[in-house]
Coordinates of C-alpha atoms in Angstrom, one line a residue:
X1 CA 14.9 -19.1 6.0
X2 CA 14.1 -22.6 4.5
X3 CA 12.8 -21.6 0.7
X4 CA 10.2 -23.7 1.0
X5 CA 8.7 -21.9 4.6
X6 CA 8.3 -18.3 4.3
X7 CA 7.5 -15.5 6.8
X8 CA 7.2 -12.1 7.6
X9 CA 8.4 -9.3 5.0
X10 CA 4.4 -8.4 4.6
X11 CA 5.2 -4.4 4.0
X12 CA 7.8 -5.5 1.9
X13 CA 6.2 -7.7 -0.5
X14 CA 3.4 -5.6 -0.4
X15 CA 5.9 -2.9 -1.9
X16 CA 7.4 -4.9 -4.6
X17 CA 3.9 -6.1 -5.6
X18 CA 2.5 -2.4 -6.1
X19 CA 5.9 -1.4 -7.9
X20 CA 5.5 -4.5 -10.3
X21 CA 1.5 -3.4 -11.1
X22 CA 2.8 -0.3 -11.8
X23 CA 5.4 -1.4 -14.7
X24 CA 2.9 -3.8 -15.7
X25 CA 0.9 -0.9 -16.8
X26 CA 4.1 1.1 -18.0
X27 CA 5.3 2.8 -15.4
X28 CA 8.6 1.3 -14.4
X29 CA 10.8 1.2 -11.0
X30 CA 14.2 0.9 -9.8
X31 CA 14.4 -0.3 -6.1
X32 CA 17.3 -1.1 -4.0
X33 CA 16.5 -4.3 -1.1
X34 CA 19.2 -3.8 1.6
X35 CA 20.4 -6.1 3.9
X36 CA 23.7 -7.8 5.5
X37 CA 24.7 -11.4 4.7
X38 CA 22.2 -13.9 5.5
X39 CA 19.3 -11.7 6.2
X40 CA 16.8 -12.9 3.4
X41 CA 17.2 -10.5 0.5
X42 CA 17.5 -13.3 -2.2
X43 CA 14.5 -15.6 0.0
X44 CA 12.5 -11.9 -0.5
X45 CA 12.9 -11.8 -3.9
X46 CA 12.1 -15.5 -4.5
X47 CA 8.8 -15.4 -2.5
X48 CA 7.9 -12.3 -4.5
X49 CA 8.8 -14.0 -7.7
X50 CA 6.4 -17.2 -6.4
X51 CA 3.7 -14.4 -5.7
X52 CA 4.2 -12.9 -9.2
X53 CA 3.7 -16.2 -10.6
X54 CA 0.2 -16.4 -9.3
X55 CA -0.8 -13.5 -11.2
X56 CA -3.2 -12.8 -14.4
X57 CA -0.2 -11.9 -17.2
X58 CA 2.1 -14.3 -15.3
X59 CA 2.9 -16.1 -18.8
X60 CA 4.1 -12.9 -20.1
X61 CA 6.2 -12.0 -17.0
X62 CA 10.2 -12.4 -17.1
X63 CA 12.5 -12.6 -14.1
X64 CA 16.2 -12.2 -15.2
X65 CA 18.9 -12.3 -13.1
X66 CA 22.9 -10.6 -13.5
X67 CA 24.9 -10.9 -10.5
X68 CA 28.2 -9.1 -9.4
X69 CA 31.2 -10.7 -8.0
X70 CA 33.5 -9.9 -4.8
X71 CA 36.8 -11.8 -7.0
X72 CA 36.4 -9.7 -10.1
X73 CA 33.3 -7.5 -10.2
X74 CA 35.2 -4.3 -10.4
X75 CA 37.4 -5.8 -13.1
X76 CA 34.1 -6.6 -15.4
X77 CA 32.9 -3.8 -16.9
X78 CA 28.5 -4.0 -17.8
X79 CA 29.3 -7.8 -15.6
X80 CA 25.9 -7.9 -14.5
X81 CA 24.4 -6.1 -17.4
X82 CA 25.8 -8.8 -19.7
X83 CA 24.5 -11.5 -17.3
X84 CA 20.7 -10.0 -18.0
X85 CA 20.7 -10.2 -21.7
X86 CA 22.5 -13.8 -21.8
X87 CA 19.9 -14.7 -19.4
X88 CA 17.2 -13.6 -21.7
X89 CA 18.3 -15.7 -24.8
X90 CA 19.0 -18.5 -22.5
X91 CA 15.4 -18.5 -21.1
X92 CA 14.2 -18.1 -24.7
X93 CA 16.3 -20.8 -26.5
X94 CA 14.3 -23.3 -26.2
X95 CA 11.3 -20.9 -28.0
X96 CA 13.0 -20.3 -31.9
X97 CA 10.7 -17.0 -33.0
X98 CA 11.5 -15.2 -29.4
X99 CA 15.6 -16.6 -29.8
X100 CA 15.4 -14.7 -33.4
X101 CA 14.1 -11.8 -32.6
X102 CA 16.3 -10.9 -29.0
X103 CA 18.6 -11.4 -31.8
X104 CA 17.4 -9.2 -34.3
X105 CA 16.6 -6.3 -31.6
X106 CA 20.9 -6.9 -30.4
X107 CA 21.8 -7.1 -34.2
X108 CA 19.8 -3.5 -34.7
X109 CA 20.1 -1.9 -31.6
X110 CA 23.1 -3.6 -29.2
X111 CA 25.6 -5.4 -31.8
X112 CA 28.6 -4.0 -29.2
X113 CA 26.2 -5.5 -26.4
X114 CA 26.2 -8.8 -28.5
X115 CA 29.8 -9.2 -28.9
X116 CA 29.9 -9.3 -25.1
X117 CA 27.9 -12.3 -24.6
X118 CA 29.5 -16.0 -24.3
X119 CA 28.7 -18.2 -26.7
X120 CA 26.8 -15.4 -29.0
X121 CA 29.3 -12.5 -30.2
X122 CA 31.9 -13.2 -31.4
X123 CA 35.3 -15.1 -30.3
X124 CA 36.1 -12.3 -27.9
X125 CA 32.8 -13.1 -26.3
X126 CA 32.3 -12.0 -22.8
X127 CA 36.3 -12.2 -21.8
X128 CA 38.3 -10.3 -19.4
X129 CA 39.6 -8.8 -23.0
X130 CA 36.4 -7.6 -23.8
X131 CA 35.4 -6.2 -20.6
X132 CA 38.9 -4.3 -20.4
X133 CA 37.7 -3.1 -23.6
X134 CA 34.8 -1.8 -22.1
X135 CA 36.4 -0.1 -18.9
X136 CA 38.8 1.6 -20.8
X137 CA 35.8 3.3 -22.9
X138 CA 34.1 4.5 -20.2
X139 CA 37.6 6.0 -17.9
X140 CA 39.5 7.0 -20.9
X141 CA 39.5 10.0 -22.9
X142 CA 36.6 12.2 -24.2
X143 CA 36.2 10.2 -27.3
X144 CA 36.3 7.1 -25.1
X145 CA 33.5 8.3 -23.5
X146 CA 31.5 9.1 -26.0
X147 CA 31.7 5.3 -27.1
X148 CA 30.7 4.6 -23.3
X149 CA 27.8 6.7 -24.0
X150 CA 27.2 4.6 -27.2
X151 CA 27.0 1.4 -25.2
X152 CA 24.5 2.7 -22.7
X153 CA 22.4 4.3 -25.5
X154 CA 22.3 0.7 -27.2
X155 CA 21.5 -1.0 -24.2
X156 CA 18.9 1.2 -23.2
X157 CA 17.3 1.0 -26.7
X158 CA 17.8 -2.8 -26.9
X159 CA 15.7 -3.4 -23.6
X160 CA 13.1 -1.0 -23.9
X161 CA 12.3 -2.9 -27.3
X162 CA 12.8 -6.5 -25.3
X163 CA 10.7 -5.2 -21.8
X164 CA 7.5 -4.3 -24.7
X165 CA 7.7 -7.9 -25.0
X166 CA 7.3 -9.0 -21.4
X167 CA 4.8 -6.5 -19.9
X168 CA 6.1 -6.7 -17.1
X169 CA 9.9 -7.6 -17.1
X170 CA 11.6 -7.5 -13.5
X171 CA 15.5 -7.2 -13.7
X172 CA 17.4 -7.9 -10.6
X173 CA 20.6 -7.3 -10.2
X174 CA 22.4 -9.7 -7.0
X175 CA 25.3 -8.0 -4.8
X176 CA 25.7 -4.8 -6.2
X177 CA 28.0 -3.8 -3.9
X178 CA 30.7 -5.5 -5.6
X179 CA 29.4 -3.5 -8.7
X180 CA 31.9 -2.1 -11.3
X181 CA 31.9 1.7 -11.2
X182 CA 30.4 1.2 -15.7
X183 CA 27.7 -0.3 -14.6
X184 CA 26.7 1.7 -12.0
X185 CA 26.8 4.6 -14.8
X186 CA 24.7 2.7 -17.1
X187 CA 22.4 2.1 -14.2
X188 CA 22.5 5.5 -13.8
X189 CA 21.0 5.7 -16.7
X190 CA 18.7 3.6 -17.0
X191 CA 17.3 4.9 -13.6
X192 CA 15.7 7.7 -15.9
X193 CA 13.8 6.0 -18.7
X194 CA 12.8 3.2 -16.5
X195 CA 9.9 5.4 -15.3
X196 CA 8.0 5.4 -18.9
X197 CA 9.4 1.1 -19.5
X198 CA 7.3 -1.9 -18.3
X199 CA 10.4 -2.9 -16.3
X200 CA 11.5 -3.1 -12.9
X201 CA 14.6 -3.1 -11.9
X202 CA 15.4 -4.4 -8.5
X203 CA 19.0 -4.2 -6.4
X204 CA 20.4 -6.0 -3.6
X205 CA 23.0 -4.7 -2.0
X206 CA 24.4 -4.8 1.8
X207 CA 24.6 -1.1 3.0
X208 CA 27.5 -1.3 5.5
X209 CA 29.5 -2.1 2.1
X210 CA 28.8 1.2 0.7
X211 CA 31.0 3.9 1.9
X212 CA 30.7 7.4 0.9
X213 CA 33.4 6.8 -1.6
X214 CA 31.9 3.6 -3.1
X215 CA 30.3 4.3 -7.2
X216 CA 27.0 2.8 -5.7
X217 CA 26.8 5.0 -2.7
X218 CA 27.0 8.2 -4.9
X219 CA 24.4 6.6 -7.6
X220 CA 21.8 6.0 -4.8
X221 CA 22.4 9.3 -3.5
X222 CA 21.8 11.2 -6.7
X223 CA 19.0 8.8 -7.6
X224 CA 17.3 9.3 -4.2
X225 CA 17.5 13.7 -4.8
X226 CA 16.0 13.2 -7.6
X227 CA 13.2 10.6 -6.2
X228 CA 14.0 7.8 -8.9
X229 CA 15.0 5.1 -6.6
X230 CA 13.0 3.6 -3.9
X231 CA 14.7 1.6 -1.2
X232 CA 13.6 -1.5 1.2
X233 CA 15.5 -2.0 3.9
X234 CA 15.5 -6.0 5.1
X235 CA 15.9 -6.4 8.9
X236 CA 15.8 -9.6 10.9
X237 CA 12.7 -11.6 12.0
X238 CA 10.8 -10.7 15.2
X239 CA 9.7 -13.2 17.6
X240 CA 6.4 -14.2 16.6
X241 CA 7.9 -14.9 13.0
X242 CA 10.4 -16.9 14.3
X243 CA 7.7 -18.6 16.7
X244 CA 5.8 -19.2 12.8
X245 CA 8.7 -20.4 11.2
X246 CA 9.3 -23.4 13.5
X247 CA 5.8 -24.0 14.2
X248 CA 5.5 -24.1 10.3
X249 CA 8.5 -26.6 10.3
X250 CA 8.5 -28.9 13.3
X251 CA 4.2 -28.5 13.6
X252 CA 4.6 -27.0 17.1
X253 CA 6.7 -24.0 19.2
X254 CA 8.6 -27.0 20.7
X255 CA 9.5 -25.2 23.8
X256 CA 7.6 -21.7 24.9
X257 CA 11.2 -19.9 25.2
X258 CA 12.7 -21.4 21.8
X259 CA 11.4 -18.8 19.5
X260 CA 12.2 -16.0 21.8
X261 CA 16.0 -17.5 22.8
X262 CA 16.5 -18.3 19.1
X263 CA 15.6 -14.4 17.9
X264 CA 18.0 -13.2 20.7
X265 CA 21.1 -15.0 20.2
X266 CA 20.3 -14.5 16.3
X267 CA 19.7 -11.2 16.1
X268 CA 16.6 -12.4 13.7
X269 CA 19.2 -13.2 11.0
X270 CA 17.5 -15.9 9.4
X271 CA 20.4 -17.9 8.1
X272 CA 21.6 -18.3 11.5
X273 CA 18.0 -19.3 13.1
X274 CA 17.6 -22.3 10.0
X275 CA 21.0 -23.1 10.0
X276 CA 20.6 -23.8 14.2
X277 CA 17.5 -25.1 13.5
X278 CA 18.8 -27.9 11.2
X279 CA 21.3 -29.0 13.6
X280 CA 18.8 -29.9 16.9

């Protein structure tokens, strides 16, 4: 789906935008949007970031991204974690009070969580060194895991004092089913205290990645029993919103049986249906 044509996803935007009024008045979410390759999850996300945008305390409002990575994401402990609060003083650079205090609130509440991020901690920065470090706190011994628990503590300290800053903050978190098994414990976590933050945490994920073994799989599972997670699945476009999309592109259906032919052969997956598109 071309970024700049969007549609479909109604329910589904209509989801995300009752979950973000929520947070914005203090009562946080984590949801998981789940999808295969190419289905739209990140072109969902954007148009409900565009739609946010639009909104009365847009100004206040923070998207912030961490992503997770198929070459080394279970090598990286807190990868995607760290990703979030780099994200947040690079946004804020630019803007000298805010840069100080996301520092000051690291320096009191996250100074192991500072170390971690490039071009802020110190030399070890965000290296494979220091992530080792990391892993080995969280699957080593009983004392090692009571520092794990010290660096989820932190970082749930640090962000609830950086989200009372951005009423709402909406965290998303990209391909977490190449997530390392630390952060799935801190998002474990987090899944808790979100409920009483202005912060909403959202995951993509692709489901036929997560096998009954996988970290995630057991997180959602435990999260879903205890009714802390929602979850949007993200299947592939009908025919009439194929038959809008190239209307909405080309300014007509172009042939009565291209929309339906298209869908079929496609199996709705977006990517596919632009990518053909592009090439007639």
């Amino acid at each position: 789906m071309s970024e700049a044509i969007f549609v479909g996803r109604k329910i589904e935007l209509s989801l995300l935008n009752r979950l973000l009024l929520q947070a914005s008045e203090g009562h946080g979410a984590l949801v998981f949007i789940e999808g295969e390759a190419g289905i739209g999850k990140s072109s969902l996300i954007s148009q409900f970031k565009e739609l946010a945008s639009r909104t009365e305390n847009a100004k206040q409002m923070r998207f912030v991204y961490g992503y997770c990575y198929e070459e080394n994401g279970e090598q990286n402990a807190y990868q995607p974690f760290v990703e979030v609060l780099s994200a947040l003083l690079e946004v804020n650079k630019t803007a000298s009070n805010l840069a100080v205090m996301f520092l000051s609130i690291l320096r009191e509440t996250g100074i192991d969580w500072l170390n971690m991020i490039p071009g802020v901690g110190s030399v070890l920065g965000a290296s494979i060194k220091t992530a080792s470090i990391a892993s080995q706190w969280a699957l080593g011994t009983n004392n090692n895991q009571l520092k794990a628990d010290s660096l989820a503590n932190q970082y749930i300290k640090s962000i609830s004092k950086i989200v009372t800053k951005y009423r709402p903050m909406v965290v998303v978190i990209e391909d977490a089913h190449w997530i390392d098994e630390s952060s799935c414990n801190l998002l474990m976590r987090l899944a808790k205290r979100v409920t009483s933050l202005p912060v909403l945490i959202v995951i993509t994920c692709r489901p036929s990645y997560l096998i009954e073994e996988h970290t995630l799989s057991k997180v959602k599972n435990e999260l879903l029993m205890k009714n802390l997670i929602s979850i949007i699945p993200v299947f592939g476009l009908n025919i009439e919103e194929t038959r809008e999309y190239i209307v909405r592109r080309f300014g007509s259906t172009m042939n009565q049986y291209l929309a339906e032919w298209l869908t079929i052969i496609s199996d709705g997956l977006p990517l596919f249906a632009t990518q053909y598109l592009s090439l007639l």
